[in-house]
Coordinates of C-alpha atoms in Angstrom, one line a residue:
M237 CA -51.7 5.3 13.3
M238 CA -52.0 7.6 16.4
K239 CA -48.9 9.2 17.7
M240 CA -47.8 8.4 21.2
S241 CA -48.3 11.9 22.5
A242 CA -51.9 12.0 21.1
Y243 CA -52.6 8.6 22.7
F244 CA -51.4 9.6 26.1
I245 CA -53.2 13.0 25.8
K246 CA -56.4 10.9 25.1
L247 CA -55.8 8.9 28.3
F248 CA -55.1 11.9 30.4
G249 CA -58.4 13.4 29.1
Y250 CA -60.1 10.2 30.4
D251 CA -58.2 10.6 33.7
K252 CA -59.4 14.3 34.1
A253 CA -63.0 13.5 33.2
T254 CA -63.3 10.6 35.6
N255 CA -61.5 12.4 38.4
L256 CA -63.9 15.4 38.0
K257 CA -66.9 13.0 38.2
L258 CA -65.7 11.5 41.4
I259 CA -64.8 14.8 42.9
E260 CA -68.3 16.2 42.3
L261 CA -69.5 13.1 44.3
L262 CA -66.9 13.5 47.0
K263 CA -68.0 17.1 47.5
I264 CA -71.3 15.8 48.8
A265 CA -69.8 12.7 50.6
K266 CA -67.7 14.6 53.0
E267 CA -68.2 11.8 55.5
C268 CA -66.1 9.6 53.4
D269 CA -62.8 10.9 54.4
E270 CA -60.7 7.9 53.3
A271 CA -62.0 8.4 49.7
I272 CA -61.1 12.1 49.8
G273 CA -57.6 11.1 51.1
L274 CA -57.1 8.7 48.1
M275 CA -58.1 11.4 45.7
A276 CA -55.5 13.7 47.2
H277 CA -52.9 11.0 46.9
L278 CA -53.8 10.2 43.3
L279 CA -53.5 13.9 42.4
V280 CA -50.2 14.5 44.3
A281 CA -48.7 11.3 42.7
Q282 CA -49.5 12.8 39.2
Q283 CA -47.5 15.9 40.2
I284 CA -44.6 13.9 41.5
W285 CA -44.4 11.7 38.5
L286 CA -44.5 14.8 36.1
K287 CA -41.6 16.3 38.0
R288 CA -39.7 13.0 37.7
C289 CA -40.4 12.9 33.9
K290 CA -39.0 16.4 33.7
G291 CA -35.8 15.3 35.7
E292 CA -36.8 17.3 38.9
N293 CA -36.1 16.1 42.4
T294 CA -39.1 14.6 44.2
V295 CA -37.6 13.2 47.3
G296 CA -39.2 14.4 50.5
G297 CA -42.7 15.5 49.5
S298 CA -45.8 14.1 51.1
L299 CA -47.5 11.3 49.3
W300 CA -50.7 11.8 51.3
P301 CA -51.5 15.4 51.5
D302 CA -54.3 16.8 53.5
W303 CA -56.1 18.6 50.7
D304 CA -59.6 20.1 50.9
I305 CA -61.9 18.4 48.5
M306 CA -63.2 21.9 47.2
E307 CA -59.6 22.6 46.0
M308 CA -59.3 19.3 44.1
E309 CA -61.2 20.4 41.0
A310 CA -58.7 23.0 40.2
I311 CA -55.8 20.6 41.0
V312 CA -57.3 18.1 38.4
L313 CA -57.5 20.8 35.8
R314 CA -54.0 22.1 36.5
N315 CA -52.5 18.5 36.5
N316 CA -54.2 17.8 33.2
T317 CA -52.9 21.1 31.6
D318 CA -49.4 20.4 32.9
W319 CA -49.4 16.8 31.6
V320 CA -50.8 17.8 28.2
N321 CA -48.2 20.6 27.9
F322 CA -45.4 18.2 28.7
L323 CA -46.7 15.6 26.3
N324 CA -46.8 18.2 23.5
T325 CA -43.1 18.9 23.8
L326 CA -42.3 15.2 23.0
N327 CA -41.3 13.4 19.8
E328 CA -42.0 9.8 19.2
Q329 CA -38.3 8.9 20.2
D330 CA -38.8 10.4 23.6
F331 CA -41.3 7.8 24.7
V332 CA -38.6 5.0 24.6
K333 CA -36.0 7.1 26.5
S334 CA -35.2 6.3 30.0
V335 CA -36.4 8.4 32.9
S336 CA -34.1 8.4 35.9
Y337 CA -35.7 9.2 39.3
K338 CA -35.6 8.5 43.0
N339 CA -38.7 7.1 44.8
S340 CA -40.0 8.5 48.0
R341 CA -37.4 6.7 49.9
G342 CA -34.6 8.0 47.8
T343 CA -33.9 4.8 45.9
A344 CA -32.8 5.3 42.3
F345 CA -34.7 3.8 39.4
A346 CA -34.9 4.2 35.7
N347 CA -37.8 3.3 33.4
R348 CA -38.9 4.1 29.9
L349 CA -41.1 7.2 29.7
E350 CA -43.9 5.2 28.0
D351 CA -43.9 2.9 31.0
V352 CA -44.0 5.7 33.5
L353 CA -46.9 7.3 31.6
A354 CA -48.8 4.0 31.7
H355 CA -48.1 3.7 35.4
V356 CA -49.5 7.1 36.0
I357 CA -52.7 6.3 34.2
N358 CA -53.1 3.0 35.9
H359 CA -52.2 4.4 39.3
G360 CA -55.1 6.7 38.9
T361 CA -57.5 3.9 37.8
H362 CA -56.5 1.8 40.7
H363 CA -57.1 4.5 43.3
R364 CA -60.4 5.6 41.7
A365 CA -61.5 2.0 42.1
Q366 CA -60.6 2.2 45.8
I367 CA -62.4 5.6 46.1
G368 CA -65.5 3.9 44.4
Q369 CA -65.5 1.2 47.1
H370 CA -65.3 3.7 49.9
L371 CA -68.1 5.7 48.3
K372 CA -70.3 2.6 48.0
L373 CA -69.7 1.8 51.6
C374 CA -70.7 5.3 52.5
G375 CA -74.0 4.7 50.7
H376 CA -73.5 6.5 47.4
N377 CA -74.2 5.5 43.9
L378 CA -71.3 5.7 41.5
P379 CA -71.1 7.4 38.2
S380 CA -69.8 5.3 35.3
T381 CA -66.0 5.7 35.1
D382 CA -65.1 2.9 32.6
Y383 CA -62.7 4.1 29.9
I384 CA -65.0 2.7 27.1
F385 CA -67.9 4.8 28.3
Y386 CA -65.6 7.9 28.3
I387 CA -64.7 7.1 24.6
R388 CA -68.4 6.7 23.7
E389 CA -69.2 10.0 25.2
Q390 CA -66.4 11.6 23.2
D391 CA -67.4 10.0 20.0
A392 CA -71.0 11.0 20.3

């Protein structure tokens, strides 16, 4: 049976690979500003959630940063490294522990770490789908971003 840390590291590997695929397309689709804005939001949200998981204050930061697409590849790689490093510090019991945090409005919440991690991955998938729709409307063909295709590539 796969350990939880290994499972989430695998999911964050998928997240990194698909973000990088879309960023390559976004670099040539500069007319698709909304898609670039969504990618920036996806990436800053990952940073915010990691800080929350570490017990750091996240109230007050921008959820929609004005980042240049040319900087985003490095941000994806840094985010992934930071998440993997964090996950590697955890034991199995840590995943069911509660993470207390405040949302962007300052409202307090607490959720199990495993649920926060699932949210971070699903949040990325949600926004990549939105990015894909914007890219299609801008006339671009999309790369395959399904998880199972990523797994097949990894297993090949």
